[in-house]
mmCIF file of C-alpha atoms in Angstrom:
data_model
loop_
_atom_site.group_PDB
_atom_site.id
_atom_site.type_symbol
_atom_site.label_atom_id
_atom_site.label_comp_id
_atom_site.label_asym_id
_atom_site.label_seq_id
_atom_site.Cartn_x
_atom_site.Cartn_y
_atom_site.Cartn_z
ATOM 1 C CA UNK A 29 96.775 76.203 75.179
ATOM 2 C CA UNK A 30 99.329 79.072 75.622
ATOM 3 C CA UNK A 31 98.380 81.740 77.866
ATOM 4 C CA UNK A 32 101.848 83.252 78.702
ATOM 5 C CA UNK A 33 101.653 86.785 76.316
ATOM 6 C CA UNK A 34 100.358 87.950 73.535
ATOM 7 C CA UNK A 35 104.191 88.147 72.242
ATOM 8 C CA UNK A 36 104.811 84.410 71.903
ATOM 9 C CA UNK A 37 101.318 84.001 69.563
ATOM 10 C CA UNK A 38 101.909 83.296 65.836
ATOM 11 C CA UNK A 39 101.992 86.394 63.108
ATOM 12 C CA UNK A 40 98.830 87.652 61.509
ATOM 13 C CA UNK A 41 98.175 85.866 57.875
ATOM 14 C CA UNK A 42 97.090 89.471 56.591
ATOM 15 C CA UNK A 43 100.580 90.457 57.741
ATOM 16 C CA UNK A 44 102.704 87.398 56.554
ATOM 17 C CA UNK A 45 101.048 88.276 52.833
ATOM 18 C CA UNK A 46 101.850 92.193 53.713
ATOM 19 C CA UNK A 47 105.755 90.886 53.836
ATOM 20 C CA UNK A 48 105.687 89.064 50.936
ATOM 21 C CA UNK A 49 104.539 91.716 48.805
ATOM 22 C CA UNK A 50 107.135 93.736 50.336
ATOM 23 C CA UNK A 51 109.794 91.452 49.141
ATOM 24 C CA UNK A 52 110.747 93.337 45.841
ATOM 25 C CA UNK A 53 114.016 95.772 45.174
ATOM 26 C CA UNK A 54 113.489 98.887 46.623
ATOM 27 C CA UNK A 55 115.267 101.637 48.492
ATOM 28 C CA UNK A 56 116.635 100.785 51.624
ATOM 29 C CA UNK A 57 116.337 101.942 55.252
ATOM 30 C CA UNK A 58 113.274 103.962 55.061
ATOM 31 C CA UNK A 59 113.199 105.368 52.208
ATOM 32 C CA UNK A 60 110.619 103.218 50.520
ATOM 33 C CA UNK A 61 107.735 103.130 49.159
ATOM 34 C CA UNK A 62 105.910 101.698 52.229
ATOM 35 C CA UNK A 63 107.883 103.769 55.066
ATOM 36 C CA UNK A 64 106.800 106.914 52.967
ATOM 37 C CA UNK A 65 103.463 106.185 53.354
ATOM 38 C CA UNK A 66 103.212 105.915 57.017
ATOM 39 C CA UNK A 67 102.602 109.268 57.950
ATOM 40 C CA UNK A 68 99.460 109.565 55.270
ATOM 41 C CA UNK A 69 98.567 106.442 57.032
ATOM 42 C CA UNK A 70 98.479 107.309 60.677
ATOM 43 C CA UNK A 71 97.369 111.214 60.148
ATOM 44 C CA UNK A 72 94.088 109.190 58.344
ATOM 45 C CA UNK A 73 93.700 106.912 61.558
ATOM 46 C CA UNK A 74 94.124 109.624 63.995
ATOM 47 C CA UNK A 75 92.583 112.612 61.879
ATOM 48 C CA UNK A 76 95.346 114.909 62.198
ATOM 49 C CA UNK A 77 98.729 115.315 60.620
ATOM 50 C CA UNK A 78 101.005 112.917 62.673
ATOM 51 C CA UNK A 79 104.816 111.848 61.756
ATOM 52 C CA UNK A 80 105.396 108.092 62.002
ATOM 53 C CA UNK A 81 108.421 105.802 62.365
ATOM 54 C CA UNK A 82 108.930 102.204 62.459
ATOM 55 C CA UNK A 83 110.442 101.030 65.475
ATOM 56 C CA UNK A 84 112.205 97.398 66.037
ATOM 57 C CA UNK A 85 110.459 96.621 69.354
ATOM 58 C CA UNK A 86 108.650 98.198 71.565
ATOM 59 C CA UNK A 87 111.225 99.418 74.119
ATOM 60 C CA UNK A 88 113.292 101.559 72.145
ATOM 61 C CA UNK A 89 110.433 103.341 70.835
ATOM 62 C CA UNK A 90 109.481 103.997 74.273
ATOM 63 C CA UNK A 91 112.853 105.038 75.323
ATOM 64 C CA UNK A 92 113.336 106.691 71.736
ATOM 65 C CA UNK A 93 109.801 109.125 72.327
ATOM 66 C CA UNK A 94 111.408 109.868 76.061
ATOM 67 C CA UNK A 95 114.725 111.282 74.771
ATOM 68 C CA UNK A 96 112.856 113.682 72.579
ATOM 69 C CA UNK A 97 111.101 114.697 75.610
ATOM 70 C CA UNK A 98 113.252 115.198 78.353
ATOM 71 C CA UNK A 99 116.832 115.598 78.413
ATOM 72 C CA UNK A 100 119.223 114.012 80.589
ATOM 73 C CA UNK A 101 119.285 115.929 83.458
ATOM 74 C CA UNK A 102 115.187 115.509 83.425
ATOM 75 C CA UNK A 103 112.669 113.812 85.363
ATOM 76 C CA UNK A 104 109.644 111.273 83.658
ATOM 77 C CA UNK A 105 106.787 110.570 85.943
ATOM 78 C CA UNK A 106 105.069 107.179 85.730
ATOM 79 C CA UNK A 107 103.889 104.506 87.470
ATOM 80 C CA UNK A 108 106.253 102.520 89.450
ATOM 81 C CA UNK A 109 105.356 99.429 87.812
ATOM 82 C CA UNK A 110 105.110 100.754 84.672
ATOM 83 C CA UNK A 111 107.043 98.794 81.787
ATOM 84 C CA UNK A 112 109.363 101.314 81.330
ATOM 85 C CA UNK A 113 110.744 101.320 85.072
ATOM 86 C CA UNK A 114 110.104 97.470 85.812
ATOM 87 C CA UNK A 115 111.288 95.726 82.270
ATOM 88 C CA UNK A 116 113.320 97.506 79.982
ATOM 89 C CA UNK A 117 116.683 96.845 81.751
ATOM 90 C CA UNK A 118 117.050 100.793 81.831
ATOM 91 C CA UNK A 119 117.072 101.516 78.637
ATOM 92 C CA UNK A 120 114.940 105.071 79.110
ATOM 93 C CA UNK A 121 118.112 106.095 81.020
ATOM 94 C CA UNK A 122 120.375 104.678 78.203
ATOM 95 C CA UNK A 123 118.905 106.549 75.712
ATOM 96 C CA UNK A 124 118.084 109.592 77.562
ATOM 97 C CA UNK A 125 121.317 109.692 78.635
ATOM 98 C CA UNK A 126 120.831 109.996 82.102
ATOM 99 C CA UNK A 127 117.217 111.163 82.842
ATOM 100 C CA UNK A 128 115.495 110.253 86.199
ATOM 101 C CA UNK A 129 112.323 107.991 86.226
ATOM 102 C CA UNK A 130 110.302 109.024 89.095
ATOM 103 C CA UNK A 131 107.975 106.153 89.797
ATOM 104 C CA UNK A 132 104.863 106.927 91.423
ATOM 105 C CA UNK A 133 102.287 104.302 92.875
ATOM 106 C CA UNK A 134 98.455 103.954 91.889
ATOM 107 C CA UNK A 135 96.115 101.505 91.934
ATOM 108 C CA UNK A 136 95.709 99.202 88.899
ATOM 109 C CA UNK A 137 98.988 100.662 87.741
ATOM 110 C CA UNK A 138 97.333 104.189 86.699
ATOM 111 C CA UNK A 139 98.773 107.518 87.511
ATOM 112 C CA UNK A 140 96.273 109.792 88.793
ATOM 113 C CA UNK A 141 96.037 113.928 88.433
ATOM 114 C CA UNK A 142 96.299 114.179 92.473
ATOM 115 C CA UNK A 143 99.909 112.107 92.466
ATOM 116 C CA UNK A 144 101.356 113.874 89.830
ATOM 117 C CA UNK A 145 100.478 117.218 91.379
ATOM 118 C CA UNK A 146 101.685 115.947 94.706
ATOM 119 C CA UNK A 147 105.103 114.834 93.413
ATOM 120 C CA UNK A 148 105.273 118.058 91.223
ATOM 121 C CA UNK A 149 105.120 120.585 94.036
ATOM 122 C CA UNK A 150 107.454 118.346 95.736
ATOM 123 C CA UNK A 151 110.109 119.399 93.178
ATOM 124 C CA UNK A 152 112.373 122.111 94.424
ATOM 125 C CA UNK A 153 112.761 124.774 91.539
ATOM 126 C CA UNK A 154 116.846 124.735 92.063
ATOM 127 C CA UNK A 155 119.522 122.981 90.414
ATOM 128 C CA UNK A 156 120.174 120.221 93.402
ATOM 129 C CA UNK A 157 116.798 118.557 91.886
ATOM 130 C CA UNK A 158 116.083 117.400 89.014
ATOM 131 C CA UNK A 159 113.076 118.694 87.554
ATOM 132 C CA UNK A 160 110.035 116.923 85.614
ATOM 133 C CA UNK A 161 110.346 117.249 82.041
ATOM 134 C CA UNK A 162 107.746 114.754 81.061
ATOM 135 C CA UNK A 163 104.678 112.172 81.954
ATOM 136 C CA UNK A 164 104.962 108.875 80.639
ATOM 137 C CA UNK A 165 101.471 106.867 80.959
ATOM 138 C CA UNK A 166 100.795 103.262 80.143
ATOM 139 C CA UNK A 167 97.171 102.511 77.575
ATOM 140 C CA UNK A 168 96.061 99.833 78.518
ATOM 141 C CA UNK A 169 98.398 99.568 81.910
ATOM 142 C CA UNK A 170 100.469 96.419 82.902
ATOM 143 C CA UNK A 171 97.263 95.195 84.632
ATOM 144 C CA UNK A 172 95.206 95.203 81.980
ATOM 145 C CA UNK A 173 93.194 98.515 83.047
ATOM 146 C CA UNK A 174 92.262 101.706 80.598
ATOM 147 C CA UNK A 175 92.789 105.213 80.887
ATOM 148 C CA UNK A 176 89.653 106.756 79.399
ATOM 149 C CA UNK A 177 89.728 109.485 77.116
ATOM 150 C CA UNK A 178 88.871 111.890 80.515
ATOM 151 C CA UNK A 179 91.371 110.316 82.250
ATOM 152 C CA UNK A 180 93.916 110.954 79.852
ATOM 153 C CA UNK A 181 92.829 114.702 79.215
ATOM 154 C CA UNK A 182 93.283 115.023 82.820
ATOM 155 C CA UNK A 183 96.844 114.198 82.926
ATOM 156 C CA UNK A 184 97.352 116.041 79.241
ATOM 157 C CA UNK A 185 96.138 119.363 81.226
ATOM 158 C CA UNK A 186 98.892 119.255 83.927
ATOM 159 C CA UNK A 187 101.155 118.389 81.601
ATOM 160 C CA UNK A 188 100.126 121.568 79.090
ATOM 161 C CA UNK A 189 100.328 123.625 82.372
ATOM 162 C CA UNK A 190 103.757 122.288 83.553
ATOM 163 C CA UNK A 191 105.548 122.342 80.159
ATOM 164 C CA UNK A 192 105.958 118.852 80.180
ATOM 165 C CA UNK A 193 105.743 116.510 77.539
ATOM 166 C CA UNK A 194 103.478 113.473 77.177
ATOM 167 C CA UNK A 195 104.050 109.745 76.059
ATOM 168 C CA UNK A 196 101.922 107.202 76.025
ATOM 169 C CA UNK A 197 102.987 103.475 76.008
ATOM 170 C CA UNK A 198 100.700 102.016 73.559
ATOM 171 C CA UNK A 199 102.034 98.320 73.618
ATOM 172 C CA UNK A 200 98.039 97.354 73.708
ATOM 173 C CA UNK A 201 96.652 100.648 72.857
ATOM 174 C CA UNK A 202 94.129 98.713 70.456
ATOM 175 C CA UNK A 203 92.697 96.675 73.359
ATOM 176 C CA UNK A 204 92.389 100.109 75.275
ATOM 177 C CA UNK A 205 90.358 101.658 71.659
ATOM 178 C CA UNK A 206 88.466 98.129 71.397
ATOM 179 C CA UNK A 207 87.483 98.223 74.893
ATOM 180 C CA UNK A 208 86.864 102.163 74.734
ATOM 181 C CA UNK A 209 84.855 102.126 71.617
ATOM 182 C CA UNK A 210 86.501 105.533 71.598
ATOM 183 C CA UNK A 211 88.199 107.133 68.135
ATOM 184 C CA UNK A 212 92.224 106.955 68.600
ATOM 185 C CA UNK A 213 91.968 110.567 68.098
ATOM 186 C CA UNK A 214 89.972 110.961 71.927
ATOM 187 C CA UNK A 215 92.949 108.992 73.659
ATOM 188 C CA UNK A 216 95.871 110.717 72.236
ATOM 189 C CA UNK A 217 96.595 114.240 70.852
ATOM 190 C CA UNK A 218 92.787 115.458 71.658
ATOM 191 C CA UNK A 219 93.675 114.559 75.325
ATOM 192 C CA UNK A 220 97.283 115.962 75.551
ATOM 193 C CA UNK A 221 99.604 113.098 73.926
ATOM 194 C CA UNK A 222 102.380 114.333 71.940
ATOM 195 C CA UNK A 223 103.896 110.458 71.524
ATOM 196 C CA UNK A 224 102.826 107.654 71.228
ATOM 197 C CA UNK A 225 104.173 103.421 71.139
ATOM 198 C CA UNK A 226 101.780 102.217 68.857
ATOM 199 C CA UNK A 227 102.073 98.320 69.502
ATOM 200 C CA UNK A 228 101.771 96.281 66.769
ATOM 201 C CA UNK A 229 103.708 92.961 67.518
ATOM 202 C CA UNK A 230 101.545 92.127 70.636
ATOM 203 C CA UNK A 231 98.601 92.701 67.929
ATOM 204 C CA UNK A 232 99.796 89.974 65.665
ATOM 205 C CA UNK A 233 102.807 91.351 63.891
ATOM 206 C CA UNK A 234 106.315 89.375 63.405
ATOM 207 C CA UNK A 235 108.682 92.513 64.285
ATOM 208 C CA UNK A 236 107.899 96.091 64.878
ATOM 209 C CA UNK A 237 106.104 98.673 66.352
ATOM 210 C CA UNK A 238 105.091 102.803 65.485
ATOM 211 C CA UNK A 239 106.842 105.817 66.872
ATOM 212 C CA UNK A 240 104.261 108.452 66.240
ATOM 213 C CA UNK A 241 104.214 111.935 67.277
ATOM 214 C CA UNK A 242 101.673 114.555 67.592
ATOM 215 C CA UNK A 243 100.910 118.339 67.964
ATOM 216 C CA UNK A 244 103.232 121.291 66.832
ATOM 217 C CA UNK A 245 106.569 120.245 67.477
ATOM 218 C CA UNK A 246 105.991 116.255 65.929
ATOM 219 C CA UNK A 247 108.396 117.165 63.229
ATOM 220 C CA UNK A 248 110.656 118.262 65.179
ATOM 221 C CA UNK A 249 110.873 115.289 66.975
ATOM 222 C CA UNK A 250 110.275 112.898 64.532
ATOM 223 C CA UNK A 251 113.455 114.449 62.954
ATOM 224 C CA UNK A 252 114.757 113.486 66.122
ATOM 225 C CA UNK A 253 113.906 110.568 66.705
ATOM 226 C CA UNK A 254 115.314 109.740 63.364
ATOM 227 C CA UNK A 255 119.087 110.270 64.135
ATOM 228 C CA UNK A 256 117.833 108.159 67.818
ATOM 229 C CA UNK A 257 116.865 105.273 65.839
ATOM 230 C CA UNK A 258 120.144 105.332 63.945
ATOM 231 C CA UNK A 259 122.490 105.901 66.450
ATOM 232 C CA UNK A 260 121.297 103.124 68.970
ATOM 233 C CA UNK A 261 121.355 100.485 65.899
ATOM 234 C CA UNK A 262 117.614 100.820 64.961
ATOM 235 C CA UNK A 263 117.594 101.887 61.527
ATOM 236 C CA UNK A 264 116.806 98.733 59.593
ATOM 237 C CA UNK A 265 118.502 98.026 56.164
ATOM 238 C CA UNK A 266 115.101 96.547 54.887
ATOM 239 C CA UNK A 267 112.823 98.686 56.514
ATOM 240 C CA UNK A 268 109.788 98.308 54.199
ATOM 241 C CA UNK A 269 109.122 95.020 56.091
ATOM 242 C CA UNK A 270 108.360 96.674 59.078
ATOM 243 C CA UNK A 271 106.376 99.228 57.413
ATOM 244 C CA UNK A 272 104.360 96.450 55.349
ATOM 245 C CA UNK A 273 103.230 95.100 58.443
ATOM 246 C CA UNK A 274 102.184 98.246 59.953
ATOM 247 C CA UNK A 275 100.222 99.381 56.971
ATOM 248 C CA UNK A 276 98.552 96.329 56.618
ATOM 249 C CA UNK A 277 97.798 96.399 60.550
ATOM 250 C CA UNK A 278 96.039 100.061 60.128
ATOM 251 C CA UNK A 279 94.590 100.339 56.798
ATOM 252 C CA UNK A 280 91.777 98.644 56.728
ATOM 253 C CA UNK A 281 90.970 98.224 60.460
ATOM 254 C CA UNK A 282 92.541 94.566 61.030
ATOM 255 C CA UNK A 283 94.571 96.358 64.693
ATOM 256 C CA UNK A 284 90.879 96.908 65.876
ATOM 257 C CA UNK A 285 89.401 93.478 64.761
ATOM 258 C CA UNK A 286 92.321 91.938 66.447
ATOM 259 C CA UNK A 287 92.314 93.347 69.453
ATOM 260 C CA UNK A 288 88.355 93.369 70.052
ATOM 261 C CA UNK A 289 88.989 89.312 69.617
ATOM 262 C CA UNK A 290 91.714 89.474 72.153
ATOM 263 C CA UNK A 291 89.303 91.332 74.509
ATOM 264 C CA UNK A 292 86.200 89.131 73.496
ATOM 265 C CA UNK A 293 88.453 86.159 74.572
ATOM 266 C CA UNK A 294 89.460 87.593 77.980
ATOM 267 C CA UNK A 295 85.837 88.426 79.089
ATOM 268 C CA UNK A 296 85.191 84.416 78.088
ATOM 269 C CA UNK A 297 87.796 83.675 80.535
ATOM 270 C CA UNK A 298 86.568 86.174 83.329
ATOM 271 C CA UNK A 299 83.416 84.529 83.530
ATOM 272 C CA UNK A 300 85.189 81.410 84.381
ATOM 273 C CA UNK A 301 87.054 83.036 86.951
ATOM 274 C CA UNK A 302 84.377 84.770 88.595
ATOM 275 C CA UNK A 303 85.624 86.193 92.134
ATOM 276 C CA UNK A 304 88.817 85.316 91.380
ATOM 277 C CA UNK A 305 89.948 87.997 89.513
ATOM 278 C CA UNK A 306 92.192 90.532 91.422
ATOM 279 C CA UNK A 307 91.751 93.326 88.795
ATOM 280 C CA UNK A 308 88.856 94.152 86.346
ATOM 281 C CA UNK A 309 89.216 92.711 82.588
ATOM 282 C CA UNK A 310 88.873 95.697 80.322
ATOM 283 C CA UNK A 311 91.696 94.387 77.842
ATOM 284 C CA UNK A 312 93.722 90.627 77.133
ATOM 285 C CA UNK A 313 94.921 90.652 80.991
ATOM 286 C CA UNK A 314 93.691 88.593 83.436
ATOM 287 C CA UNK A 315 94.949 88.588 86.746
ATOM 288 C CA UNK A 316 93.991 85.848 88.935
ATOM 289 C CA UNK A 317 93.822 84.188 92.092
ATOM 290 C CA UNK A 318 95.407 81.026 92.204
ATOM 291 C CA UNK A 319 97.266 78.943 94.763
ATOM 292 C CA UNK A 320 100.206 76.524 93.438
ATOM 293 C CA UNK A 321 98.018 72.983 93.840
ATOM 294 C CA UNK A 322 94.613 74.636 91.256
ATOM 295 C CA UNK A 323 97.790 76.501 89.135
ATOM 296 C CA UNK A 324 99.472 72.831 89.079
ATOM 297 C CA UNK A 325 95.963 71.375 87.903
ATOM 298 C CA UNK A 326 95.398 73.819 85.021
ATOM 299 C CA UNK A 327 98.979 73.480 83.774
ATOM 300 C CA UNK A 328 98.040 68.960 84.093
ATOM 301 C CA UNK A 329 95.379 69.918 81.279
ATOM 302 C CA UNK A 330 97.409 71.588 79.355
ATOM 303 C CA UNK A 331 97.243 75.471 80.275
ATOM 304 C CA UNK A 332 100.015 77.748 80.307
ATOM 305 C CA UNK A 333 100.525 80.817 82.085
ATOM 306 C CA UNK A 334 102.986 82.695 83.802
ATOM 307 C CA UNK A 335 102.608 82.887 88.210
ATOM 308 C CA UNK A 336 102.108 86.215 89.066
ATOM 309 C CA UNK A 337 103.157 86.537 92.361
ATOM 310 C CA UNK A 338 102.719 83.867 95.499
ATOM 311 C CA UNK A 339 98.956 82.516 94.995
ATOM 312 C CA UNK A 340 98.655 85.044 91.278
ATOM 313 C CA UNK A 341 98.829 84.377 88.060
ATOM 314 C CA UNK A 342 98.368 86.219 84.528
ATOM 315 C CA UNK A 343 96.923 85.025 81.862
ATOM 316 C CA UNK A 344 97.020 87.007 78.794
ATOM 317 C CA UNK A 345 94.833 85.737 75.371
ATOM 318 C CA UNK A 346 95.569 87.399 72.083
ATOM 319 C CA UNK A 347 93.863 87.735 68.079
ATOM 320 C CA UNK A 348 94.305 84.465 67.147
ATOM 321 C CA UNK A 349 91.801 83.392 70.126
ATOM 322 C CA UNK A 350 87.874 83.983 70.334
ATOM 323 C CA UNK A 351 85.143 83.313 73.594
ATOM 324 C CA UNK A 352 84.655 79.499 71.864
ATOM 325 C CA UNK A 353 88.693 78.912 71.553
ATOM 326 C CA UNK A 354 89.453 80.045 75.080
ATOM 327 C CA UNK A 355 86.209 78.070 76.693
ATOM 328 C CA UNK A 356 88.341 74.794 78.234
ATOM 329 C CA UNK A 357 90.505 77.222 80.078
ATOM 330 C CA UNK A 358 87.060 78.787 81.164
ATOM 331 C CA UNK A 359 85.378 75.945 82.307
ATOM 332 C CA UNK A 360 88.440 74.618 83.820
ATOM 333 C CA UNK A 361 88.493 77.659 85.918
ATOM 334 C CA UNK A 362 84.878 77.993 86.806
ATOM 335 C CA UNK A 363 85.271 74.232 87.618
ATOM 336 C CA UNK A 364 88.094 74.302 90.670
ATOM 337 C CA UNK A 365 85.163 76.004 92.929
ATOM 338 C CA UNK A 366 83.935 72.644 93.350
ATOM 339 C CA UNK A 367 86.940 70.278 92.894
#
């Protein structure tokens, strides 16, 4: 049983069938007759007019949404172990051309209104520093926490105040909605977002993800965004595959049933754990407390996960899993208390 991330899980049947009936002439790149109906789509989903693009993967659309926020001489606050500082290789700084992450800590990996209004008046308004130009926020974050719709609003105020744009990493922002119960709507553009990931591969999808942007200047930046994604090699020949996928992700709700499976199946597992979880389980993360000989016993049976950390370790379940799938890895970690 595979517990590594939600990346390596097989693609979505409802998906598979989406790119099949994709597979017809049409026009290339994105001019089809799926890409065009993307923005209908999302602006349904998130009940306001929103442009959306199709993204290969997940960190250019991060990096992508950045450069149309801040411009290479600018600053992007986040959290220092936010995926964007700690595993995209620097490609925000690639495709910004230059711009400055300015990491920040916080417990659970969440940026807080105090720490971004500490690190803001630390900024010098002179040309020896470089100033903040935007807030980059991670939904849920890389430990598996959620920003609430409050939470969110919160930040979206300072950065309405400050002129600064807002992005939102969305690789699991449907565990964060499933979770929530909340409308998309309350976690985005209602609460300050002007971008947003929206993750679709961790979700059950075979390649892609959704650049979508919010608020008065979205076309503008979708426009954008749209000579970004060419330039860096993004701009798919067959785009309508992507697209497929995405539509059939949104349209009739499967991103939500997916990811409230994903979630069911973590809480299975944190009863098992009990005490030993190091963070709350609010998404498809689960960080635990393990030392190498009970990690060496789990992997015996036939678990896999990835060591977090000396005596850590994630586990991370995904749609494909329920509470009654992940139950062995449960029991087998209720069950080292009294090996």
């Amino acid at each position: 049983m595979h517990f590594f991330s939600d990346n390596a899980t097989p693609i979505c049947p409802e998906l598979l069938a989406a790119i099949a009936a994709a597979d017809q002439a049409d026009h290339g790149y994105d001019g089809d007759a799926w890409s065009a109906r993307l923005d209908g789509a999302f602006s349904a989903l998130f009940d306001t007019d929103v442009k959306a693009l199709w993204i290969a993967t997940g960190t250019a659309a991060n990096s992508i949404a950045l450069a149309c926020l801040c411009p290479p001489y600018g600053g992007i606050l986040c959290h220092e172990e936010a995926h964007i500082v700690v595993d995209e290789c620097g490609a925000p700084g690639f495709f910004t051309h230059g711009a400055t992450l300015m990491p920040l800590p916080g417990a659970g990996a969440k940026l807080t209104p105090d720490m971004v209004r500490e690190r803001l008046k630390a900024i010098r308004p002179d040309v020896h520093q470089v100033p903040a130009h935007a807030i980059s926020i991670t939904n849920a974050t890389e430990y598996g926490l959620v920003y609430t719709p409050d939470e969110v609003a919160a930040l979206g105020d300072i950065a309405r105040s400050h002129g600064l744009g807002f992005h939102m990493d969305g690789a699991r922002f449907a565990n964060a909605v499933a979770y929530l119960g909340c409308a998309p709507a309350d976690l985005t553009w209602r609460a300050g977002v002007e971008a947003l990931s929206f993750g679709c591969v961790k979700n059950g999808g075979m390649v892609g993800e959704a650049l979508l942007f919010f608020g008065p200047q979205a076309q503008a930046r979708a426009a954008q965004a749209q000579r970004w994604r060419k330039r860096s090699g993004h701009l798919l020949s067959k785009g309508r595959y992507l697209a497929a996928q995405i539509l059939a992700m949104i349209e009739d709700g499967l991103w939500l049933r997916n990811a409230q499976a994903a979630n069911a199946a973590a809480q299975a597992l944190a009863q098992g754990a009990g005490d030993r979880l190091l963070h709350p389980v609010q998404a498809n993360e689960l960080f635990v407390r393990l030392h190498a000989g009970e990690a060496s016993r789990l992997r015996a049976q036939g678990f896999d996960f990835y060591d977090w950390g000396e005596g850590a370790a994630r586990l991370v379940t995904n749609w494909s899993q329920d509470a009654a799938s992940v139950a062995p890895l449960a029991a087998a970690l209720a069950a080292l208390d009294h090996d």
